[in-house]
Tab-separated table of C-alpha atoms in Angstrom:
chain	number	residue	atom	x	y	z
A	3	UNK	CA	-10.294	57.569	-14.209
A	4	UNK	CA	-10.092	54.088	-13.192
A	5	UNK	CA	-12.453	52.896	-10.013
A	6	UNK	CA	-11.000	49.448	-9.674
A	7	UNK	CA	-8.370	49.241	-6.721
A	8	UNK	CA	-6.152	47.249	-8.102
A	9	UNK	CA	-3.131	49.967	-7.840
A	10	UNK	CA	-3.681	50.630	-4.081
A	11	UNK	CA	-1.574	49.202	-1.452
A	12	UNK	CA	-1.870	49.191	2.447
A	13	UNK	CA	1.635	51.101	1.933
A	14	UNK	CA	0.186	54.298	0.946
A	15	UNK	CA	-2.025	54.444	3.794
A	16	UNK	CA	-1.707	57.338	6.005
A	17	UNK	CA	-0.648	56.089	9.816
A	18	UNK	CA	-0.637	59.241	11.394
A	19	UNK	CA	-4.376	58.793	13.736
A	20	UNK	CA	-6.657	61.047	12.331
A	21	UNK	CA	-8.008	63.591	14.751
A	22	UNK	CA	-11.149	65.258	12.850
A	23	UNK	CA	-12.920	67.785	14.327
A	24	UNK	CA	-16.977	67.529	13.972
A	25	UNK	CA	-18.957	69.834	12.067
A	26	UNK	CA	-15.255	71.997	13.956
A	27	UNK	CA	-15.059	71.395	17.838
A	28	UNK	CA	-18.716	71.257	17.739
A	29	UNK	CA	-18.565	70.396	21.373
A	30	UNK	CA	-17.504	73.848	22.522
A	31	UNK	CA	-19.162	75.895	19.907
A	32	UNK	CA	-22.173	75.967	17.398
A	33	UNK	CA	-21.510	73.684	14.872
A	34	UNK	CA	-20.745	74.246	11.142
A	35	UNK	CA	-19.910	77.943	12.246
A	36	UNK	CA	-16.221	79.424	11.443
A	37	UNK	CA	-16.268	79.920	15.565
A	38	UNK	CA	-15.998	76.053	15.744
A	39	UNK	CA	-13.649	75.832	13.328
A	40	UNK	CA	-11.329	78.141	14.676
A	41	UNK	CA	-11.627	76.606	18.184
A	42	UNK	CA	-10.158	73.243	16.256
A	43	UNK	CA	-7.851	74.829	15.081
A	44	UNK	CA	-6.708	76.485	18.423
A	45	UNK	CA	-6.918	73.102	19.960
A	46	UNK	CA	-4.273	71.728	17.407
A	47	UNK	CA	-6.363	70.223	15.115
A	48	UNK	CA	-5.527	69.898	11.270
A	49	UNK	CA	-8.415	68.275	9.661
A	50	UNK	CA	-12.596	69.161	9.985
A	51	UNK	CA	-16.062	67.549	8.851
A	52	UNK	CA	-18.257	69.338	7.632
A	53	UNK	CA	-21.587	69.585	5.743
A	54	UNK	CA	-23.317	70.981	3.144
A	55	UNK	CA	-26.349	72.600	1.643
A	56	UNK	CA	-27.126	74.703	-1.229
A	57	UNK	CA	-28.946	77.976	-1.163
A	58	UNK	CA	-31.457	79.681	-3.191
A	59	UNK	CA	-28.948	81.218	-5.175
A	60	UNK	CA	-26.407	78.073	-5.490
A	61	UNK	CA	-23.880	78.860	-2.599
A	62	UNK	CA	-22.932	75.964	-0.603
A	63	UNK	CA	-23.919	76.545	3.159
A	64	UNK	CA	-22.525	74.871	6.050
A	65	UNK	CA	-25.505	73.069	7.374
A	66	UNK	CA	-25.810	69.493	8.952
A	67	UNK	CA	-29.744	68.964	8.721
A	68	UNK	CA	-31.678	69.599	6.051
A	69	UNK	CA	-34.013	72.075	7.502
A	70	UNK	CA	-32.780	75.602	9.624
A	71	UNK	CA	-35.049	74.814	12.817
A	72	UNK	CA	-32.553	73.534	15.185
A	73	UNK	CA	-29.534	75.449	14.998
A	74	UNK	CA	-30.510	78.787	13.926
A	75	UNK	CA	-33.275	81.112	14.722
A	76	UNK	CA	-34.829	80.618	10.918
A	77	UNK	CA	-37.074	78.013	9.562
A	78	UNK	CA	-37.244	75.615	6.517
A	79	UNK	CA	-34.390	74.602	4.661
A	80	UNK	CA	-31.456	76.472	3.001
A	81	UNK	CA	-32.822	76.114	-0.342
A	82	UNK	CA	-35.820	78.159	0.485
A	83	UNK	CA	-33.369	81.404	1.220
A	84	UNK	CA	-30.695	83.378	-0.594
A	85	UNK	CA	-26.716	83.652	0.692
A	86	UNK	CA	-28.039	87.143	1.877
A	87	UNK	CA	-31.403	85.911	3.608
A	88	UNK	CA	-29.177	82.935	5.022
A	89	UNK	CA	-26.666	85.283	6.415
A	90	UNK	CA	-29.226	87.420	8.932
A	91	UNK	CA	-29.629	83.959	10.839
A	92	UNK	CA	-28.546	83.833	14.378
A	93	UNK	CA	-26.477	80.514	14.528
A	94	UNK	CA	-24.999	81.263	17.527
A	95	UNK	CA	-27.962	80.710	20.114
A	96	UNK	CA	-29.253	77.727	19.449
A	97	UNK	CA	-27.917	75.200	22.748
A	98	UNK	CA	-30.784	74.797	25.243
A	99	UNK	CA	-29.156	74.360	28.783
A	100	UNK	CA	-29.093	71.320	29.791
A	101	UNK	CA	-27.513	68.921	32.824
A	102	UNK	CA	-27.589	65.874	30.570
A	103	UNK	CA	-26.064	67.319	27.703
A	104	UNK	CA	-22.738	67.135	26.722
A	105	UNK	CA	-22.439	70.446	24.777
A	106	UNK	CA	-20.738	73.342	26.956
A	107	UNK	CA	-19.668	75.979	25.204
A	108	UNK	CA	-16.919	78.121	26.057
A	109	UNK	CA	-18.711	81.566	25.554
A	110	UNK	CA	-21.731	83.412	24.450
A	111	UNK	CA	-21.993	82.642	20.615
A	112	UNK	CA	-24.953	85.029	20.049
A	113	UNK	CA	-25.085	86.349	16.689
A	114	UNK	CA	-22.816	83.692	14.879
A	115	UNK	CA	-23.709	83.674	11.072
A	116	UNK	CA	-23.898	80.521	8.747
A	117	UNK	CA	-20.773	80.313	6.565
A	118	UNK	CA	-20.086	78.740	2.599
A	119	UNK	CA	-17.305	76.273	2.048
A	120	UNK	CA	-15.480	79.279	0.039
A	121	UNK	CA	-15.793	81.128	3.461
A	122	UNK	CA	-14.328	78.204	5.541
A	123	UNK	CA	-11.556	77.761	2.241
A	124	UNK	CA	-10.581	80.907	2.268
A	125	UNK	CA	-10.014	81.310	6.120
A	126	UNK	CA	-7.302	78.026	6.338
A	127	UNK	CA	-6.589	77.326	2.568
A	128	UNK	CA	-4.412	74.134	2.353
A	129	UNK	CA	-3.614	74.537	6.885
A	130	UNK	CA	-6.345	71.751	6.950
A	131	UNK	CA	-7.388	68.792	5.661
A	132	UNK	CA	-11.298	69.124	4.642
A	133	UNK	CA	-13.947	66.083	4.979
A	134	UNK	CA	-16.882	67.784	2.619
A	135	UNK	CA	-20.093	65.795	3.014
A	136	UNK	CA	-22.582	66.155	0.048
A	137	UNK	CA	-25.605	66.583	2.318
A	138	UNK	CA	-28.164	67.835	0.503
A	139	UNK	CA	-30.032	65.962	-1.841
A	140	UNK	CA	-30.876	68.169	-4.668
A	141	UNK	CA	-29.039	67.792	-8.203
A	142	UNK	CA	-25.882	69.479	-8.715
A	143	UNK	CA	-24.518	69.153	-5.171
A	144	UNK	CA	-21.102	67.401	-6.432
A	145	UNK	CA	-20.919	69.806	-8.735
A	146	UNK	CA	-20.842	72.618	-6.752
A	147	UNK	CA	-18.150	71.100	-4.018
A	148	UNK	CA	-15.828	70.346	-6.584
A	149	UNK	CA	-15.827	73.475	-8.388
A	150	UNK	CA	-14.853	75.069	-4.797
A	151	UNK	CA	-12.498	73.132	-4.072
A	152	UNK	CA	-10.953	73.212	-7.782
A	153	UNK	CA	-11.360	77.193	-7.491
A	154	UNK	CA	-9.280	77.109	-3.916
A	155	UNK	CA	-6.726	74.742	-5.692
A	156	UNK	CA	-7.399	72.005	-2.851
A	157	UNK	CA	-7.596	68.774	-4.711
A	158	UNK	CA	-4.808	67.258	-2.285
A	159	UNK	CA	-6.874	68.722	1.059
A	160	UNK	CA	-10.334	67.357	0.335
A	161	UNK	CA	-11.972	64.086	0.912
A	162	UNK	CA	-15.778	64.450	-0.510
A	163	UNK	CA	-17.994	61.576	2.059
A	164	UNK	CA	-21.577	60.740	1.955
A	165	UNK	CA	-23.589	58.120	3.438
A	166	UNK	CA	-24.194	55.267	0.850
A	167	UNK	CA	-24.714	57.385	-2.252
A	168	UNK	CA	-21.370	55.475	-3.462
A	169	UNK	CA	-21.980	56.593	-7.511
A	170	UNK	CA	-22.526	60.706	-6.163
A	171	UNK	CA	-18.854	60.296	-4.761
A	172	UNK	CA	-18.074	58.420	-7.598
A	173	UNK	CA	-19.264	61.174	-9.713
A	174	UNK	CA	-17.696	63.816	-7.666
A	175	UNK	CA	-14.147	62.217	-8.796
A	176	UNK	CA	-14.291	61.574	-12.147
A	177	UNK	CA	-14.968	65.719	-12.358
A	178	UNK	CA	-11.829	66.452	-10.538
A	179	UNK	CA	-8.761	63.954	-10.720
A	180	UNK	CA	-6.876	63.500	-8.023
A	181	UNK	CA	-9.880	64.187	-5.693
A	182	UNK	CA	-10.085	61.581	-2.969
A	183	UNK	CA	-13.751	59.809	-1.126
A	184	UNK	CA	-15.013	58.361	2.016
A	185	UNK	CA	-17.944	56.295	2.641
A	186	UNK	CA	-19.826	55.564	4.961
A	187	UNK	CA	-21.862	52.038	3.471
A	188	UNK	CA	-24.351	51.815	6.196
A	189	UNK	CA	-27.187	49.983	4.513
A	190	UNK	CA	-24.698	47.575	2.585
A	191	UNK	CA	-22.554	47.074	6.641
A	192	UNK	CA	-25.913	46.004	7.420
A	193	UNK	CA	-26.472	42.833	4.913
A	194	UNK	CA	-22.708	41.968	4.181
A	195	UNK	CA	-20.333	43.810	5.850
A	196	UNK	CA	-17.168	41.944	3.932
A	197	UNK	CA	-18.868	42.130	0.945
A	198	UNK	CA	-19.557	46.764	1.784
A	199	UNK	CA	-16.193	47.030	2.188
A	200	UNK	CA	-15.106	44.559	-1.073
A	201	UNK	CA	-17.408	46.759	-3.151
A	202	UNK	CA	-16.246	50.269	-1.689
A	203	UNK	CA	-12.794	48.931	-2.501
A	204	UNK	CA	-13.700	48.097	-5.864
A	205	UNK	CA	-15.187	51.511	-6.374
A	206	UNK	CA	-11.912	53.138	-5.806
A	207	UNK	CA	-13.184	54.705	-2.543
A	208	UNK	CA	-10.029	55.774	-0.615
A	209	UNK	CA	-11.874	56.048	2.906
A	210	UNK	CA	-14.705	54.010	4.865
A	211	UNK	CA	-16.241	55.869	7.948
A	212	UNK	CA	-17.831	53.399	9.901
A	213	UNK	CA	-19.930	54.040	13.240
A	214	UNK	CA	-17.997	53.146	16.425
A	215	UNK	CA	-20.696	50.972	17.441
A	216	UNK	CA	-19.917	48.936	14.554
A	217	UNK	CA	-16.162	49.167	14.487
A	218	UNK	CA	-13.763	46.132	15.162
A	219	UNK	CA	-10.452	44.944	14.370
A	220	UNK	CA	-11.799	42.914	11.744
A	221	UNK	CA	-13.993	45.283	9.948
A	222	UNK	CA	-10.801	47.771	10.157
A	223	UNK	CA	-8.068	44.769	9.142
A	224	UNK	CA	-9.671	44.491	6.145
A	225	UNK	CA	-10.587	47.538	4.640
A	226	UNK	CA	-6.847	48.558	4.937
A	227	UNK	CA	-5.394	45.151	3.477
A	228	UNK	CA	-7.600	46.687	0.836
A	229	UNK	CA	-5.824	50.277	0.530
A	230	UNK	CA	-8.490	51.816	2.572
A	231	UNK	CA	-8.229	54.173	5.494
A	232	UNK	CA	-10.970	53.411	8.076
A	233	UNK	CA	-11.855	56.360	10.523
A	234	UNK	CA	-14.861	56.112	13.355
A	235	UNK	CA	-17.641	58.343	13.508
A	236	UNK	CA	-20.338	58.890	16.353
A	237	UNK	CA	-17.851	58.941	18.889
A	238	UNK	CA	-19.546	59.908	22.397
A	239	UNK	CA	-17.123	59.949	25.007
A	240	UNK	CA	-13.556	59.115	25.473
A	241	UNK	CA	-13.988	55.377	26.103
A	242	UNK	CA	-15.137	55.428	22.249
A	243	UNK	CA	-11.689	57.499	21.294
A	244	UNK	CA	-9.786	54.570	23.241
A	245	UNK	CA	-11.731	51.764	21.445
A	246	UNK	CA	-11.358	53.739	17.836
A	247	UNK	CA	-7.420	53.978	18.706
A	248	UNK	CA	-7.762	50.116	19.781
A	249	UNK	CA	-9.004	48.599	16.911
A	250	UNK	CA	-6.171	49.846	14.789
A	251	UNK	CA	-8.456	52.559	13.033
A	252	UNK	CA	-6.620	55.602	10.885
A	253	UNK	CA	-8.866	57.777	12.476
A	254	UNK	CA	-12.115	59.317	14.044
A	255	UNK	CA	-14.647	62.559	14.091
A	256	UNK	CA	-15.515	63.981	17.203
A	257	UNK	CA	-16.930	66.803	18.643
A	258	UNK	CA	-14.127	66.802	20.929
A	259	UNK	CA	-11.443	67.004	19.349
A	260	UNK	CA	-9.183	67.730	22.324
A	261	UNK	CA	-10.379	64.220	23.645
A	262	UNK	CA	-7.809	62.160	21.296
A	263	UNK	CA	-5.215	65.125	20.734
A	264	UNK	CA	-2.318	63.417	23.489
A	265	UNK	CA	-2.465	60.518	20.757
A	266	UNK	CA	-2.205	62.580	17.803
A	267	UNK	CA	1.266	64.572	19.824
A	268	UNK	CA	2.109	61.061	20.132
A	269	UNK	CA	2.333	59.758	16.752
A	270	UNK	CA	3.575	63.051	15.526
A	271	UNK	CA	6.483	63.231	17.560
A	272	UNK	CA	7.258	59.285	16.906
């Protein structure tokens, strides 16, 4: 496979606004569980983030830190526990009440169980479009994610992300053709941001996802002159959704993702 980006062309870019649900509507229910997912879903949405983690035993948990503390009831990370150990955790009652927060979830979510990216696969097959972040660390990580989504025959649903690890998603490609990668350059934004997005370009990455904060019409302008889509991420509130839309971005993730769905009807319907 070729990484250069020679054959891409703002053309091929995807207009439709991107409405991604968060680790699913993480907003209104535990994160990374298929209760959030299926809440997105519900709420129109047909594309989720997600992250993951590799257990004991090689199965690829849904998991956004690396350690269990602080959204189930076990501790240490997934590695340290089989599918079947990982599977007695209560995911469901993690949220602490609180005035400040933004979290309110619709219902009691006491006993909600971890699930595997075959789980969350098998549930909406090619319904969704899937961002898969490689999140954990240890070797064979791309490995794994690709094989699942080559089993599930999902080449044409799944972008694999990560933050900076640019040869991992690199890596993840060349083992499945036809597999498509977002970035998120932060450490390169920081020095150069022209130059980030010129070398995730040249890389053949087909997505940047860039931190609101750090979002602007020129940052956006020329990633897709390049053939890149651009979407924000750590969107907090729905002045963030208007400024995402503003800039001229392809799309966001948010744990909210009814916050931006009157856009998406929008564009759809246009």
């Amino acid at each position: 496979m070729t990484h250069g980006n020679s054959a891409k062309s703002p053309k091929t870019l995807d207009k439709r606004f991107r409405n991604i649900a968060h680790r699913g509507a993480s907003g209104y229910a535990p994160e990374n569980t298929m209760a959030a997912f299926r809440l997105a879903v519900e709420m129109g949405c047909t594309e989720v983030e997600t992250d993951t983690h590799l257990s004991a035993d090689g199965e690829l948990v849904l998991l956004h830190d690396a350690t269990l503390d602080r959204t189930t009831d076990g501790t240490g990370t997934p590695s340290d526990y089989t599918l079947d150990e990982l599977k007695q955790l209560d995911a469901g009652s993690w949220l602490t009440p609180d005035p400040g927060s933004p979290f309110r979830w619709r219902r009691d979510y006491h006993g909600e169980r971890l699930i595997t990216l075959s789980e969350l696969f098998a549930e909406f097959g090619d319904r969704l479009t899937y961002h898969v972040e490689l999140k954990d660390r240890a070797e064979g990580i791309a490995e794994a994610v690709v094989d699942a989504v080559r089993h599930f025959g999902l080449k044409e649903s799944v972008f694999v992300t990560d933050f900076d690890r640019s040869d991992l998603l690199r890596r993840a490609v060349s083992l499945l053709s036809g597999l498509r990668s977002a970035l998120a350059p932060r450490q390169a934004l920081l020095a150069d941001s022209v130059a980030a997005i010129e070398q995730a370009a040249t890389a053949g990455h087909d997505m940047l996802f860039i931190a609101i904060d750090d979002l602007s019409e020129q940052i956006v302008a020329h990633g897709q002159r390049l053939g890149m889509e651009i979407r924000a991420y750590g969107v907090r509130c729905k002045q963030d959704v208007r400024r995402a839309q503003a800039v001229g971005a392809d799309g966001m993730t948010c744990n909210w993702p009814d916050w931006c769905s009157d856009r998406v009807d929008a564009d759809s319907s246009a």
